[in-house]
Amino acid sequence: RGLTGNHDPVEIIRAESWQYGGTSGKLRAAVMGANDGLVSNFSLVMGVAGGTNDPGIVLLAGVAGLLAGAFSMAAGEYVSVRSQRDMYEHQIHMERAEIQMWPEEEEEELTLIYQAKGLSKEEARVIAKRVMADPEVTLDTMVREELGLNPFELGSPWGAAISSFATFVAGALVPIIPYLLGAETLAILLSTILTAVALLAVGGTLAWMAGRNIAWGAMRMILIAGAAAAVTFGVGSLIGVSLSA
């Protein structure tokens, strides 16, 4: 894509921001939601299954865990991203006020920033003056260079909450599918198999995205979730025995 001709610098920046990561907050929430849904609800299901042979009770606990976890995750993500965005927007507002009240000082700051990047003092001054000629470009540059923020990517509270809710539900639903289908005595085995497959997929995908070993990433996810489920199953069994005694 060429950049010749008349182009608005702010629009170019906005386009590049959209292209290279405008959904990072949602992606983070989605990954967290799927992981938490799988691990937490599988552990809950195993814990209850260890204490009772009644599939109805296990199903009730699993559905309750799914709903409670999904709403909790969504609320937590909304509050977290909303608070973070409010703070960032306040910082940007303060930066805009500084540019309006003290343009000479801000131009000098830009000059020093470009000098620190390796430009000569004369080159830095020329670029700083060009940037300061457009208030919106000045604000965008100062926000990025001084505050370290991308003004077009501050995070969406509702986007993070909805994404977190949906992916938690998707993950938490996997362990209780056999119980929903009335698998009875095979439910616990099928739940374990389905969850293991889902954990392998999630772990492998995360490892692939991070450029890590896919097999180890998948196996690590299985080991962590398996350990958590084993502990809750053991505790559930002990509680079930003590209650029936």
CSV table of N, CA, C and O in Angstrom, one decimal, residues 52-118:
chain,number,residue,atom,x,y,z
A,52,THR,N,-20.2,-37.6,45.2
A,52,THR,CA,-21.5,-38.2,45.0
A,52,THR,C,-21.6,-38.9,43.6
A,52,THR,O,-20.9,-38.6,42.7
A,53,ASN,N,-22.5,-39.9,43.6
A,53,ASN,CA,-22.7,-40.7,42.4
A,53,ASN,C,-23.9,-40.2,41.6
A,53,ASN,O,-24.3,-40.8,40.6
A,54,ASP,N,-24.5,-39.1,42.1
A,54,ASP,CA,-25.8,-38.6,41.5
A,54,ASP,C,-25.4,-37.7,40.3
A,54,ASP,O,-24.9,-36.5,40.6
A,55,PRO,N,-25.6,-38.0,39.1
A,55,PRO,CA,-25.3,-37.1,38.0
A,55,PRO,C,-26.0,-35.8,38.0
A,55,PRO,O,-25.5,-34.8,37.5
A,56,GLY,N,-27.2,-35.9,38.5
A,56,GLY,CA,-28.0,-34.6,38.6
A,56,GLY,C,-27.4,-33.6,39.5
A,56,GLY,O,-27.4,-32.4,39.2
A,57,ILE,N,-26.8,-34.0,40.6
A,57,ILE,CA,-26.1,-33.1,41.5
A,57,ILE,C,-24.9,-32.5,40.8
A,57,ILE,O,-24.6,-31.3,40.9
A,58,VAL,N,-24.1,-33.4,40.1
A,58,VAL,CA,-22.9,-32.9,39.4
A,58,VAL,C,-23.3,-31.9,38.3
A,58,VAL,O,-22.6,-30.9,38.2
A,59,LEU,N,-24.4,-32.2,37.6
A,59,LEU,CA,-24.8,-31.3,36.6
A,59,LEU,C,-25.2,-29.9,37.1
A,59,LEU,O,-24.9,-28.9,36.6
A,60,LEU,N,-26.0,-30.0,38.2
A,60,LEU,CA,-26.4,-28.7,38.9
A,60,LEU,C,-25.2,-27.9,39.3
A,60,LEU,O,-25.1,-26.7,39.1
A,61,ALA,N,-24.2,-28.6,39.9
A,61,ALA,CA,-23.0,-27.9,40.3
A,61,ALA,C,-22.2,-27.3,39.1
A,61,ALA,O,-21.7,-26.2,39.2
A,62,GLY,N,-22.2,-28.1,38.1
A,62,GLY,CA,-21.5,-27.6,36.9
A,62,GLY,C,-22.1,-26.4,36.2
A,62,GLY,O,-21.5,-25.4,35.8
A,63,VAL,N,-23.5,-26.4,36.1
A,63,VAL,CA,-24.2,-25.3,35.6
A,63,VAL,C,-24.0,-24.1,36.5
A,63,VAL,O,-23.8,-22.9,36.0
A,64,ALA,N,-24.1,-24.3,37.8
A,64,ALA,CA,-24.0,-23.2,38.7
A,64,ALA,C,-22.6,-22.6,38.6
A,64,ALA,O,-22.4,-21.3,38.6
A,65,GLY,N,-21.6,-23.4,38.5
A,65,GLY,CA,-20.2,-23.0,38.3
A,65,GLY,C,-20.0,-22.2,37.0
A,65,GLY,O,-19.3,-21.2,37.0
A,66,LEU,N,-20.6,-22.7,36.0
A,66,LEU,CA,-20.6,-22.0,34.7
A,66,LEU,C,-21.1,-20.6,34.8
A,66,LEU,O,-20.5,-19.6,34.3
A,67,LEU,N,-22.3,-20.5,35.3
A,67,LEU,CA,-23.0,-19.2,35.4
A,67,LEU,C,-22.2,-18.2,36.3
A,67,LEU,O,-22.0,-17.0,36.0
A,68,ALA,N,-21.9,-18.7,37.5
A,68,ALA,CA,-21.2,-17.9,38.5
A,68,ALA,C,-19.8,-17.4,37.9
A,68,ALA,O,-19.5,-16.2,38.0
A,69,GLY,N,-19.1,-18.3,37.3
A,69,GLY,CA,-17.8,-18.0,36.8
A,69,GLY,C,-17.9,-17.0,35.6
A,69,GLY,O,-17.1,-16.1,35.5
A,70,ALA,N,-18.8,-17.2,34.7
A,70,ALA,CA,-19.0,-16.4,33.6
A,70,ALA,C,-19.3,-14.9,33.9
A,70,ALA,O,-18.7,-14.0,33.4
A,71,PHE,N,-20.3,-14.8,34.9
A,71,PHE,CA,-20.7,-13.4,35.3
A,71,PHE,C,-19.6,-12.8,36.1
A,71,PHE,O,-19.3,-11.5,36.0
A,72,SER,N,-18.9,-13.5,36.9
A,72,SER,CA,-17.7,-13.0,37.6
A,72,SER,C,-16.6,-12.5,36.7
A,72,SER,O,-16.1,-11.4,36.9
A,73,MET,N,-16.3,-13.3,35.8
A,73,MET,CA,-15.2,-13.0,34.8
A,73,MET,C,-15.6,-11.7,34.0
A,73,MET,O,-14.8,-10.8,33.8
A,74,ALA,N,-16.9,-11.7,33.6
A,74,ALA,CA,-17.3,-10.5,32.8
A,74,ALA,C,-17.3,-9.2,33.6
A,74,ALA,O,-16.8,-8.2,33.1
A,75,ALA,N,-17.8,-9.3,34.8
A,75,ALA,CA,-17.8,-8.1,35.7
A,75,ALA,C,-16.4,-7.7,36.0
A,75,ALA,O,-16.0,-6.5,36.0
A,76,GLY,N,-15.5,-8.7,36.3
A,76,GLY,CA,-14.1,-8.3,36.6
A,76,GLY,C,-13.4,-7.7,35.4
A,76,GLY,O,-12.6,-6.7,35.6
A,77,GLU,N,-13.6,-8.2,34.2
A,77,GLU,CA,-13.0,-7.6,33.0
A,77,GLU,C,-13.5,-6.2,32.7
A,77,GLU,O,-12.7,-5.3,32.4
A,78,TYR,N,-14.8,-6.0,32.9
A,78,TYR,CA,-15.4,-4.7,32.7
A,78,TYR,C,-14.8,-3.7,33.6
A,78,TYR,O,-14.3,-2.6,33.2
A,79,VAL,N,-14.8,-4.0,34.9
A,79,VAL,CA,-14.2,-3.0,35.9
A,79,VAL,C,-12.8,-2.8,35.6
A,79,VAL,O,-12.3,-1.6,35.7
A,80,SER,N,-12.0,-3.8,35.3
A,80,SER,CA,-10.6,-3.7,35.1
A,80,SER,C,-10.3,-2.8,33.9
A,80,SER,O,-9.5,-1.8,34.0
A,81,VAL,N,-10.9,-3.1,32.8
A,81,VAL,CA,-10.6,-2.4,31.5
A,81,VAL,C,-11.2,-0.9,31.6
A,81,VAL,O,-10.6,0.0,31.1
A,82,ARG,N,-12.4,-0.8,32.2
A,82,ARG,CA,-13.0,0.5,32.4
A,82,ARG,C,-12.1,1.4,33.2
A,82,ARG,O,-11.9,2.6,32.9
A,83,SER,N,-11.6,0.9,34.3
A,83,SER,CA,-10.7,1.7,35.2
A,83,SER,C,-9.4,2.1,34.5
A,83,SER,O,-8.9,3.2,34.6
A,84,GLN,N,-8.9,1.1,33.7
A,84,GLN,CA,-7.6,1.4,33.0
A,84,GLN,C,-7.9,2.4,31.9
A,84,GLN,O,-7.1,3.3,31.7
A,85,ARG,N,-9.0,2.3,31.2
A,85,ARG,CA,-9.3,3.3,30.1
A,85,ARG,C,-9.5,4.7,30.7
A,85,ARG,O,-9.1,5.7,30.1
A,86,ASP,N,-10.2,4.8,31.9
A,86,ASP,CA,-10.4,6.1,32.5
A,86,ASP,C,-9.1,6.7,32.8
A,86,ASP,O,-8.9,7.9,32.6
A,87,MET,N,-8.2,5.9,33.3
A,87,MET,CA,-6.8,6.5,33.7
A,87,MET,C,-6.1,7.0,32.4
A,87,MET,O,-5.5,8.0,32.4
A,88,TYR,N,-6.1,6.1,31.4
A,88,TYR,CA,-5.5,6.5,30.1
A,88,TYR,C,-6.1,7.8,29.5
A,88,TYR,O,-5.4,8.7,29.0
A,89,GLU,N,-7.4,7.8,29.5
A,89,GLU,CA,-8.1,9.0,28.9
A,89,GLU,C,-7.8,10.3,29.7
A,89,GLU,O,-7.6,11.4,29.2
A,90,HIS,N,-7.6,10.1,31.1
A,90,HIS,CA,-7.2,11.3,31.9
A,90,HIS,C,-5.8,11.8,31.5
A,90,HIS,O,-5.6,13.0,31.4
A,91,GLN,N,-4.9,10.8,31.3
A,91,GLN,CA,-3.5,11.1,30.9
A,91,GLN,C,-3.5,11.9,29.6
A,91,GLN,O,-2.8,12.8,29.4
A,92,ILE,N,-4.3,11.4,28.6
A,92,ILE,CA,-4.4,12.0,27.3
A,92,ILE,C,-5.0,13.4,27.4
A,92,ILE,O,-4.5,14.3,26.8
A,93,HIS,N,-6.0,13.6,28.2
A,93,HIS,CA,-6.6,14.9,28.4
A,93,HIS,C,-5.6,15.9,29.0
A,93,HIS,O,-5.5,17.0,28.6
A,94,MET,N,-4.8,15.4,30.0
A,94,MET,CA,-3.7,16.3,30.6
A,94,MET,C,-2.7,16.6,29.5
A,94,MET,O,-2.2,17.8,29.5
A,95,GLU,N,-2.3,15.7,28.7
A,95,GLU,CA,-1.3,15.9,27.7
A,95,GLU,C,-1.9,16.9,26.6
A,95,GLU,O,-1.1,17.8,26.2
A,96,ARG,N,-3.1,16.8,26.3
A,96,ARG,CA,-3.7,17.8,25.4
A,96,ARG,C,-3.7,19.2,26.0
A,96,ARG,O,-3.4,20.2,25.3
A,97,ALA,N,-4.0,19.3,27.3
A,97,ALA,CA,-4.0,20.6,27.9
A,97,ALA,C,-2.5,21.2,28.0
A,97,ALA,O,-2.3,22.4,27.7
A,98,GLU,N,-1.5,20.4,28.2
A,98,GLU,CA,-0.2,20.8,28.2
A,98,GLU,C,0.3,21.3,26.8
A,98,GLU,O,1.0,22.3,26.7
A,99,ILE,N,-0.2,20.6,25.8
A,99,ILE,CA,0.2,21.1,24.4
A,99,ILE,C,-0.4,22.5,24.1
A,99,ILE,O,0.2,23.3,23.5
A,100,GLN,N,-1.7,22.7,24.6
A,100,GLN,CA,-2.3,23.9,24.4
A,100,GLN,C,-1.7,25.1,25.2
A,100,GLN,O,-1.6,26.2,24.7
A,101,MET,N,-1.3,24.8,26.4
A,101,MET,CA,-0.8,25.8,27.3
A,101,MET,C,0.7,26.1,27.2
A,101,MET,O,1.1,27.2,27.3
A,102,TRP,N,1.4,25.1,26.9
A,102,TRP,CA,2.9,25.2,26.8
A,102,TRP,C,3.4,24.6,25.5
A,102,TRP,O,4.2,23.6,25.6
A,103,PRO,N,3.1,25.1,24.4
A,103,PRO,CA,3.5,24.5,23.1
A,103,PRO,C,5.0,24.5,22.9
A,103,PRO,O,5.6,23.5,22.4
A,104,GLU,N,5.7,25.5,23.4
A,104,GLU,CA,7.2,25.6,23.3
A,104,GLU,C,7.9,24.5,24.1
A,104,GLU,O,8.8,23.9,23.6
A,105,GLU,N,7.4,24.3,25.3
A,105,GLU,CA,8.0,23.3,26.1
A,105,GLU,C,7.7,21.9,25.5
A,105,GLU,O,8.6,21.0,25.6
A,106,GLU,N,6.5,21.7,25.0
A,106,GLU,CA,6.2,20.4,24.4
A,106,GLU,C,7.1,20.2,23.1
A,106,GLU,O,7.5,19.0,22.9
A,107,GLU,N,7.3,21.2,22.4
A,107,GLU,CA,8.2,21.1,21.2
A,107,GLU,C,9.6,20.7,21.6
A,107,GLU,O,10.3,19.9,21.0
A,108,GLU,N,10.0,21.3,22.7
A,108,GLU,CA,11.4,21.0,23.2
A,108,GLU,C,11.5,19.6,23.7
A,108,GLU,O,12.5,18.9,23.4
A,109,GLU,N,10.4,19.1,24.3
A,109,GLU,CA,10.3,17.7,24.7
A,109,GLU,C,10.4,16.7,23.5
A,109,GLU,O,11.2,15.7,23.5
A,110,LEU,N,9.7,17.1,22.4
A,110,LEU,CA,9.8,16.3,21.2
A,110,LEU,C,11.2,16.3,20.6
A,110,LEU,O,11.7,15.2,20.2
A,111,THR,N,11.8,17.4,20.6
A,111,THR,CA,13.2,17.5,20.1
A,111,THR,C,14.1,16.6,20.9
A,111,THR,O,14.9,15.9,20.3
A,112,LEU,N,14.0,16.6,22.2
A,112,LEU,CA,14.8,15.7,23.0
A,112,LEU,C,14.5,14.3,22.8
A,112,LEU,O,15.4,13.4,22.8
A,113,ILE,N,13.2,14.0,22.6
A,113,ILE,CA,12.8,12.6,22.3
A,113,ILE,C,13.5,12.1,21.0
A,113,ILE,O,14.0,11.0,21.0
A,114,TYR,N,13.4,12.9,20.0
A,114,TYR,CA,14.0,12.5,18.7
A,114,TYR,C,15.5,12.4,18.8
A,114,TYR,O,16.1,11.6,18.1
A,115,GLN,N,16.1,13.3,19.6
A,115,GLN,CA,17.6,13.2,19.8
A,115,GLN,C,17.9,11.9,20.4
A,115,GLN,O,19.0,11.3,20.1
A,116,ALA,N,17.1,11.5,21.4
A,116,ALA,CA,17.4,10.3,22.1
A,116,ALA,C,17.3,9.1,21.2
A,116,ALA,O,17.9,8.0,21.5
A,117,LYS,N,16.5,9.2,20.1
A,117,LYS,CA,16.4,8.2,19.1
A,117,LYS,C,17.5,8.1,18.1
A,117,LYS,O,17.5,7.3,17.2
A,118,GLY,N,18.5,9.1,18.2
A,118,GLY,CA,19.6,9.1,17.4
A,118,GLY,C,19.7,10.2,16.3
A,118,GLY,O,20.7,10.2,15.6
